[in-house]
Short mmCIF file of C-alpha atoms in Angstrom, two decimals:
data_model
loop_
_atom_site.label_atom_id
_atom_site.label_comp_id
_atom_site.label_asym_id
_atom_site.label_seq_id
_atom_site.Cartn_x
_atom_site.Cartn_y
_atom_site.Cartn_z
CA MET A 397 0.03 0.11 -0.17
CA GLU A 398 3.02 2.27 0.51
CA ARG A 399 3.57 2.21 -2.98
CA SER A 400 0.27 3.49 -3.79
CA ARG A 401 0.43 6.39 -1.39
CA ARG A 402 3.56 7.71 -3.01
CA LYS A 403 2.61 7.20 -6.70
CA GLU A 404 3.01 10.43 -8.79
CA ILE A 405 -0.32 11.85 -9.98
CA LYS A 406 0.03 13.31 -13.45
CA HIS A 407 -1.81 16.70 -14.10
CA HIS A 408 -3.53 16.21 -17.54
CA LEU A 409 -6.06 18.88 -16.46
CA SER A 410 -5.94 21.79 -14.09
CA GLU A 411 -8.18 21.82 -10.79
CA ASP A 412 -10.54 24.50 -12.46
CA GLU A 413 -11.32 22.13 -15.39
CA ILE A 414 -11.92 19.35 -13.03
CA ASP A 415 -14.38 21.61 -11.15
CA GLU A 416 -16.25 22.41 -14.45
CA LEU A 417 -16.56 18.59 -15.36
CA LEU A 418 -17.80 18.12 -11.90
CA ARG A 419 -20.69 20.57 -12.48
CA GLU A 420 -21.59 19.19 -15.93
CA ALA A 421 -21.42 15.50 -14.86
CA GLU A 422 -24.85 13.82 -14.41
CA ASP A 423 -23.69 10.32 -14.02
CA LYS A 424 -22.82 9.21 -10.44
CA HIS A 425 -19.77 7.21 -11.50
CA ARG A 426 -18.23 10.09 -13.43
CA ARG A 427 -18.84 12.30 -10.44
CA ARG A 428 -17.11 9.72 -7.87
CA ARG A 429 -14.17 9.44 -10.29
CA LEU A 430 -13.85 13.33 -10.95
CA GLY A 431 -14.33 13.87 -7.04
CA PHE A 432 -11.54 11.22 -6.32
CA LEU A 433 -9.29 12.95 -8.86
CA LYS A 434 -9.98 16.46 -7.03
CA ASN A 435 -8.96 15.03 -3.77
CA LEU A 436 -5.80 13.70 -5.03
CA TYR A 437 -4.95 17.21 -6.45
CA ARG A 438 -5.61 18.68 -3.08
CA GLY A 439 -3.04 16.52 -1.39
CA ASP A 440 -4.72 13.51 -0.30
CA SER A 441 -3.02 10.20 -0.59
CA ILE A 442 -4.72 7.34 -2.70
CA PRO A 443 -6.25 5.60 0.39
CA GLU A 444 -7.46 8.96 1.68
CA ALA A 445 -9.24 10.10 -1.69
CA ALA A 446 -10.74 6.77 -1.97
CA ASP A 447 -12.20 6.75 1.27
CA ARG A 448 -13.76 10.19 0.58
CA GLU A 449 -15.50 8.68 -2.29
CA GLY A 450 -16.47 5.43 -0.54
CA VAL A 451 -14.32 2.97 -2.70
CA SER A 452 -11.33 0.92 -1.69
CA ALA A 453 -7.58 1.96 -1.70
CA THR A 454 -7.28 -0.88 -4.28
CA THR A 455 -9.78 0.66 -6.46
CA GLY A 456 -8.11 4.03 -5.95
CA GLY A 457 -4.86 2.65 -7.21
CA ARG A 458 -6.49 1.10 -10.38
CA TRP A 459 -8.13 4.58 -10.93
CA VAL A 460 -4.83 6.55 -10.64
CA GLU A 461 -3.14 4.12 -13.15
CA ALA A 462 -6.06 4.72 -15.67
CA TRP A 463 -5.63 8.36 -15.16
CA ASN A 464 -1.95 8.59 -15.61
CA ASP A 465 -2.10 6.28 -18.56
CA GLY A 466 -4.96 7.57 -20.42
CA GLY A 467 -6.06 10.92 -18.95
CA LEU A 468 -9.58 11.65 -18.47
CA GLU A 469 -10.81 9.18 -21.18
CA GLY A 470 -8.87 6.23 -19.25
CA LEU A 471 -10.42 7.36 -16.01
CA MET A 472 -14.16 7.66 -17.05
CA PRO A 473 -16.23 4.35 -16.93
CA SER A 474 -16.83 2.67 -20.27
CA PHE A 475 -19.52 0.28 -20.66
CA GLY A 476 -19.41 -0.21 -24.35
CA GLY A 477 -21.98 -1.49 -26.66
CA GLY A 478 -24.45 -4.29 -26.29
CA ARG A 479 -26.17 -5.29 -23.01
CA PRO A 480 -24.83 -3.57 -19.97
CA PRO A 481 -23.39 -5.77 -17.19
CA LYS A 482 -25.53 -6.69 -14.28
CA LEU A 483 -22.97 -5.05 -11.85
CA ASP A 484 -21.24 -1.56 -13.03
CA GLU A 485 -17.66 -1.25 -12.24
CA ASP A 486 -18.20 0.33 -8.76
CA GLU A 487 -20.75 -2.40 -7.76
CA GLN A 488 -18.14 -5.06 -8.88
CA ASP A 489 -15.46 -3.17 -6.58
CA GLU A 490 -17.92 -3.07 -3.83
CA LEU A 491 -18.65 -6.86 -4.25
CA VAL A 492 -14.98 -7.48 -4.11
CA GLU A 493 -14.66 -5.78 -0.86
CA MET A 494 -17.59 -7.51 0.62
CA LEU A 495 -16.12 -10.81 -0.36
CA ARG A 496 -12.49 -9.88 0.94
CA GLU A 497 -14.12 -9.19 4.34
CA ASP A 498 -15.69 -12.47 5.15
CA GLN A 499 -13.63 -14.98 2.83
CA PRO A 500 -13.66 -17.80 1.97
CA TRP A 501 -17.11 -18.01 0.24
CA LYS A 502 -19.14 -20.93 -1.11
CA SER A 503 -20.66 -20.43 -4.68
CA GLN A 504 -24.16 -20.68 -3.04
CA GLU A 505 -23.16 -18.10 -0.45
CA ILE A 506 -22.04 -15.60 -3.24
CA GLN A 507 -25.29 -16.08 -5.12
CA HIS A 508 -27.29 -15.37 -1.97
CA LEU A 509 -25.02 -12.22 -1.44
CA LEU A 510 -25.69 -11.19 -4.98
CA GLN A 511 -29.45 -11.52 -4.70
CA GLU A 512 -29.60 -9.74 -1.21
CA GLU A 513 -27.44 -6.81 -1.80
CA PHE A 514 -27.47 -6.03 -5.48
CA ASP A 515 -30.91 -7.89 -6.35
CA VAL A 516 -28.93 -9.92 -9.35
CA SER A 517 -28.55 -13.54 -10.14
CA TYR A 518 -25.95 -15.38 -12.36
CA SER A 519 -26.09 -18.73 -13.86
CA PRO A 520 -24.16 -21.32 -11.80
CA ASN A 521 -22.29 -22.01 -15.08
CA TYR A 522 -21.30 -18.29 -15.48
CA LEU A 523 -20.63 -17.50 -11.83
CA GLY A 524 -17.10 -19.08 -12.00
CA THR A 525 -16.25 -17.07 -14.99
CA PHE A 526 -17.57 -13.81 -13.61
CA LEU A 527 -15.66 -14.22 -10.37
CA ARG A 528 -12.34 -14.95 -11.77
CA GLU A 529 -12.63 -11.86 -14.09
CA LEU A 530 -12.86 -10.02 -10.68
CA GLY A 531 -9.79 -11.50 -9.65
CA LEU A 532 -10.92 -14.24 -7.29
CA SER A 533 -9.21 -17.74 -6.88
CA TYR A 534 -11.17 -20.96 -6.68
CA ALA A 535 -8.92 -23.39 -4.80
CA LYS A 536 -8.79 -25.53 -1.74
CA PRO A 537 -7.96 -23.31 1.44
CA ARG A 538 -4.72 -24.03 3.20
CA PRO A 539 -4.78 -24.05 6.85
CA LYS A 540 -2.68 -21.63 8.44
CA ARG A 541 -0.34 -22.99 11.19
CA PRO A 542 -1.02 -21.04 14.30
CA ASN A 543 2.70 -21.92 15.72
CA ARG A 544 4.38 -20.71 12.51
CA PRO A 545 6.26 -17.45 13.14
CA GLU A 546 5.71 -14.34 10.67
CA ASN A 547 9.27 -14.67 9.43
CA PRO A 548 10.35 -18.44 9.20
CA ASP A 549 12.87 -17.70 6.18
CA GLU A 550 14.58 -14.95 8.14
CA ILE A 551 14.89 -17.35 11.28
CA LEU A 552 16.27 -20.13 9.25
CA GLU A 553 18.65 -18.14 7.33
CA GLU A 554 20.04 -16.92 10.71
CA ARG A 555 20.40 -20.29 12.09
CA VAL A 556 21.95 -21.74 8.96
CA ASP A 557 24.52 -18.82 9.10
CA ASP A 558 25.26 -19.35 12.67
CA ALA A 559 25.77 -23.16 12.27
CA LEU A 560 28.40 -22.44 9.39
CA ASP A 561 30.36 -20.16 11.72
CA GLU A 562 32.08 -22.69 13.57
CA ASP A 563 33.41 -21.82 17.01
CA ASP A 564 34.54 -23.90 20.11
CA GLN A 565 31.24 -23.98 21.87
CA PRO A 566 28.88 -27.09 21.21
CA HIS A 567 26.49 -25.90 18.50
CA ASN A 568 23.55 -28.15 19.97
CA LYS A 569 24.11 -27.11 23.50
CA ARG A 570 21.58 -24.63 25.04
CA GLU A 571 22.45 -21.80 27.45
CA GLY A 572 22.29 -23.07 31.09
CA GLU A 573 22.69 -26.68 30.22
CA ASP A 574 25.30 -28.55 32.39
CA GLU A 575 28.83 -29.19 30.82
CA GLU A 576 29.01 -33.03 31.13
CA GLY A 577 28.96 -35.15 28.01
CA TRP A 578 29.34 -32.46 25.46
CA ILE A 579 32.48 -33.82 23.96
CA VAL A 580 32.91 -35.22 20.50
CA ASP A 581 33.69 -39.00 20.63
CA ASP A 582 37.45 -39.76 20.40
CA GLU A 583 37.05 -41.79 17.12
CA ILE A 584 35.04 -39.13 15.54
CA CYS A 585 36.87 -36.96 12.95
CA THR A 586 35.46 -33.94 11.39
CA ASP A 587 38.07 -31.85 9.95
CA GLY A 588 37.74 -33.25 6.39
CA GLY A 589 34.89 -30.75 5.26
CA THR A 590 31.13 -30.26 5.82
CA VAL A 591 28.23 -32.65 4.82
CA LEU A 592 24.84 -30.94 4.45
CA GLY A 593 21.74 -32.92 4.64
CA PHE A 594 18.09 -33.14 5.60
CA PHE A 595 16.55 -35.23 8.20
CA ASP A 596 12.82 -36.21 8.76
CA ALA A 597 10.75 -39.46 9.40
CA SER A 598 7.63 -40.55 7.38
CA LYS A 599 5.13 -43.30 7.07
CA PRO A 600 4.94 -44.42 3.44
CA GLN A 601 2.51 -47.21 2.98
CA PRO A 602 2.36 -49.94 0.20
CA TYR A 603 -1.31 -49.38 -0.67
CA ASP A 604 -1.57 -45.93 -1.46
CA ASN A 605 -3.80 -45.80 -4.87
CA SER A 606 -3.82 -41.95 -5.24
CA ARG A 607 -1.94 -42.06 -8.43
CA ARG A 608 -3.81 -42.83 -11.79
CA VAL A 609 -2.83 -45.87 -13.74
CA TRP A 610 -4.23 -47.01 -17.15
CA TYR A 611 -6.67 -50.09 -17.22
CA VAL A 612 -8.46 -52.10 -19.91
CA ASP A 613 -11.41 -53.06 -17.82
CA ASP A 614 -12.63 -52.23 -14.18
CA PRO A 615 -9.86 -50.05 -12.37
CA HIS A 616 -9.02 -52.31 -9.31
CA ILE A 617 -6.18 -54.34 -7.91
CA GLU A 618 -6.91 -57.80 -6.43
CA ARG A 619 -4.39 -58.12 -3.82
CA GLU A 620 -4.12 -58.43 -0.01
CA LEU A 621 -3.27 -55.26 1.50
CA VAL A 622 0.10 -54.97 3.07
CA LYS A 623 0.70 -52.52 5.94
CA THR A 624 3.71 -51.51 8.14
CA HIS A 625 3.51 -49.86 11.54
CA ASP A 626 7.25 -48.83 11.41
CA SER A 627 8.50 -45.26 10.54
CA ALA A 628 10.86 -44.62 7.68
CA VAL A 629 13.50 -42.16 9.00
CA GLY A 630 15.58 -40.71 6.16
CA PHE A 631 18.72 -38.58 5.64
CA TYR A 632 18.86 -36.56 2.26
CA ALA A 633 22.41 -35.56 1.79
CA LEU A 634 23.62 -32.84 -0.62
CA ASN A 635 27.18 -33.69 -0.91
CA GLY A 636 27.30 -36.98 1.05
CA GLU A 637 25.81 -40.22 1.44
CA SER A 638 21.84 -40.45 2.00
CA LEU A 639 20.03 -43.26 3.66
CA VAL A 640 16.81 -44.29 5.05
CA ARG A 641 16.08 -46.80 8.03
CA PHE A 642 12.93 -48.23 9.27
CA THR A 643 12.32 -48.04 13.10
CA GLU A 644 9.65 -49.20 15.20
CA ASP A 645 8.86 -45.74 16.59
CA GLU A 646 10.23 -42.22 16.64
CA LYS A 647 11.43 -42.00 20.07
CA LYS A 648 14.85 -40.42 20.80
CA GLU A 649 16.80 -43.69 21.06
CA ARG A 650 15.71 -44.80 17.74
CA ILE A 651 16.53 -41.46 16.25
CA CYS A 652 20.03 -41.39 17.67
CA GLY A 653 20.37 -44.86 16.34
CA VAL A 654 19.86 -43.52 12.75
CA LEU A 655 22.05 -40.51 13.59
CA GLU A 656 24.83 -43.09 14.33
CA GLN A 657 24.35 -44.79 10.93
CA VAL A 658 24.37 -41.30 9.20
CA ARG A 659 27.77 -40.79 10.96
CA GLU A 660 28.93 -44.38 9.84
CA GLN A 661 27.94 -43.45 6.15
CA ASN A 662 29.55 -39.95 6.10
CA PRO A 663 32.98 -40.40 8.03
CA GLY A 664 35.68 -37.86 8.44
CA LYS A 665 33.55 -34.79 8.12
CA ARG A 666 31.44 -32.27 10.10
CA ILE A 667 27.56 -33.06 9.34
CA LEU A 668 25.12 -30.29 9.40
CA LEU A 669 21.69 -31.78 9.82
CA VAL A 670 18.42 -29.57 9.04
CA LEU A 671 15.36 -31.02 10.71
CA ASP A 672 12.05 -30.15 12.40
CA LYS A 673 11.27 -29.44 16.05
CA HIS A 674 9.76 -33.04 16.81
CA GLY A 675 9.99 -33.85 20.41
CA ALA A 676 12.70 -36.63 19.75
CA HIS A 677 14.84 -34.28 17.68
CA ILE A 678 15.00 -31.26 20.08
CA CYS A 679 15.44 -33.00 23.38
CA ARG A 680 18.69 -32.71 25.32
CA TYR A 681 19.31 -36.42 24.91
CA THR A 682 19.48 -36.22 20.94
CA ARG A 683 21.09 -32.97 20.73
CA LYS A 684 23.89 -34.22 23.15
CA ARG A 685 24.36 -37.38 21.18
CA ALA A 686 24.41 -35.71 17.97
CA HIS A 687 27.21 -33.32 19.29
CA GLN A 688 29.24 -36.40 20.28
CA LEU A 689 28.73 -37.78 16.57
CA GLY A 690 30.15 -34.36 15.24
CA ILE A 691 26.66 -33.49 13.96
CA ASP A 692 25.20 -30.08 14.34
CA LEU A 693 21.66 -29.73 14.37
CA ILE A 694 19.86 -26.81 12.42
CA PHE A 695 16.09 -26.73 13.50
CA ILE A 696 13.61 -25.29 10.92
CA PRO A 697 10.95 -22.76 12.68
CA SER A 698 7.79 -24.32 14.13
CA GLY A 699 5.18 -25.09 11.61
CA SER A 700 7.32 -24.64 8.45
CA PRO A 701 7.88 -28.06 7.12
CA HIS A 702 8.16 -26.42 3.57
CA LEU A 703 11.58 -25.31 4.64
CA ASN A 704 12.82 -28.97 4.75
CA PRO A 705 13.65 -30.05 1.19
CA ILE A 706 13.21 -33.93 2.37
CA GLU A 707 9.19 -33.40 2.45
CA LYS A 708 9.67 -33.21 -1.36
CA VAL A 709 11.68 -36.32 -1.44
CA TRP A 710 9.03 -38.17 0.67
CA ASP A 711 6.27 -36.67 -1.73
CA HIS A 712 8.06 -38.03 -4.95
CA LEU A 713 8.87 -41.47 -3.14
CA LYS A 714 5.00 -41.98 -2.29
CA TRP A 715 4.12 -40.89 -5.99
CA THR A 716 6.59 -43.14 -7.53
CA MET A 717 5.53 -46.14 -5.39
CA ALA A 718 1.73 -45.57 -5.36
CA PRO A 719 0.86 -48.11 -8.28
CA ILE A 720 3.44 -50.80 -7.25
CA VAL A 721 2.18 -54.00 -5.97
CA VAL A 722 4.24 -55.88 -3.27
CA GLU A 723 3.88 -59.26 -1.64
CA ASP A 724 4.70 -58.57 1.96
CA GLU A 725 6.33 -56.07 4.26
CA ASN A 726 9.66 -56.74 3.88
CA GLU A 727 9.43 -56.59 0.01
CA PHE A 728 8.03 -53.08 0.67
CA LYS A 729 10.65 -51.74 2.86
CA GLU A 730 13.37 -52.94 0.49
CA LEU A 731 11.64 -51.06 -2.34
CA VAL A 732 11.44 -47.89 -0.14
CA GLN A 733 15.11 -48.19 0.39
CA GLU A 734 16.07 -48.71 -3.29
CA THR A 735 13.61 -45.88 -4.36
CA PHE A 736 14.88 -43.57 -1.59
CA GLU A 737 18.56 -44.12 -2.54
CA LYS A 738 17.44 -43.43 -6.45
CA ILE A 739 15.54 -40.31 -5.72
CA THR A 740 18.22 -38.73 -3.50
CA GLU A 741 20.76 -38.84 -6.24
CA ARG A 742 19.20 -35.63 -7.29
CA ILE A 743 19.94 -32.47 -5.46
CA SER A 744 17.15 -30.77 -7.47
CA PHE A 745 14.77 -31.10 -4.45
CA ALA A 746 16.90 -28.79 -2.45
CA LYS A 747 17.94 -26.14 -5.21
CA LYS A 748 15.89 -23.40 -4.43
CA TRP A 749 16.73 -24.08 -0.59
CA CYS A 750 20.37 -23.69 -1.46
CA GLU A 751 19.87 -20.48 -3.28
CA LYS A 752 18.18 -18.96 -0.61
CA PHE A 753 19.84 -20.16 2.52
CA LEU A 754 23.21 -21.45 1.69
CA ASP A 755 26.55 -19.49 1.66
CA PHE A 756 28.67 -21.95 -0.25
CA GLN A 757 31.86 -20.19 0.71
CA LYS A 758 31.39 -20.90 4.27
CA LEU A 759 30.26 -24.56 3.42
CA SER A 760 33.54 -25.13 1.91
#
């Protein structure tokens, strides 16, 4: 909105000429636009000038662009030939403001609003077209995570920079925690560079039928459903060895067991691990064991799974395996490991993440 307040207003006409046009105007739409223009000439900001005429700041911004580009002809309403619209431009703007105030809306609710407020109705087949022309979107609403901070990207960027700036203090240790045990194991070497990877658990199942496949006859698969209660815990490495392991649960002991295997697969280097704030990840037991293994943890902000690229890996894995038929749980687990290893050879899942958060000079 700040940009609209500072927008330069071109003086195609003098204020006296605008006053003359106002006296001659018989149409309310012309009077409203001319009044808005005069308010701007007298020093109002766009939101102030729009408010005086009973329209939104968004509408005011659009009017200013029309005036600057086309002068009086561009500013004035033009309904063209043929049948006039059921709602004129001002009424359409008013409708959008009503819809913005109490969004989202069902189609039936909008039909009722149109009838009650404007005494008009649209064919159900045309209503969607009309609403899209007004700039509305028709999509599934995405629930807003209440615990997500306002600036998760900035928080994560700061945490990544902090982790890349090595110092003598244990990165995983929190202020006030005791000193005992925060020592890297003697057999662990971390001076051979840095491995960066992403860590998370998922529960892929061998009976997901969400992916469409081709059939000649009735689309069904005759098979006994196979199910696993175990969790797949994965490490997606950008410049190291990725792995996935199945665990009976996601408790801290099992998570640390996978971290030990991550260390075995990536010897001789410091490991930076990006992961979410699951209780078993963020507890003191896991943070200390990770430090002993030479693994520094970078926690993404709460409610921000989109900042962990391994989520895309899980999505692609589930999509890839959806139509595959397996005989038993063991075959399924083997297939998950094979598919995960193949998928994680690609670093494209984390390309945008690296461009946004990673300083390659510090990493090297």
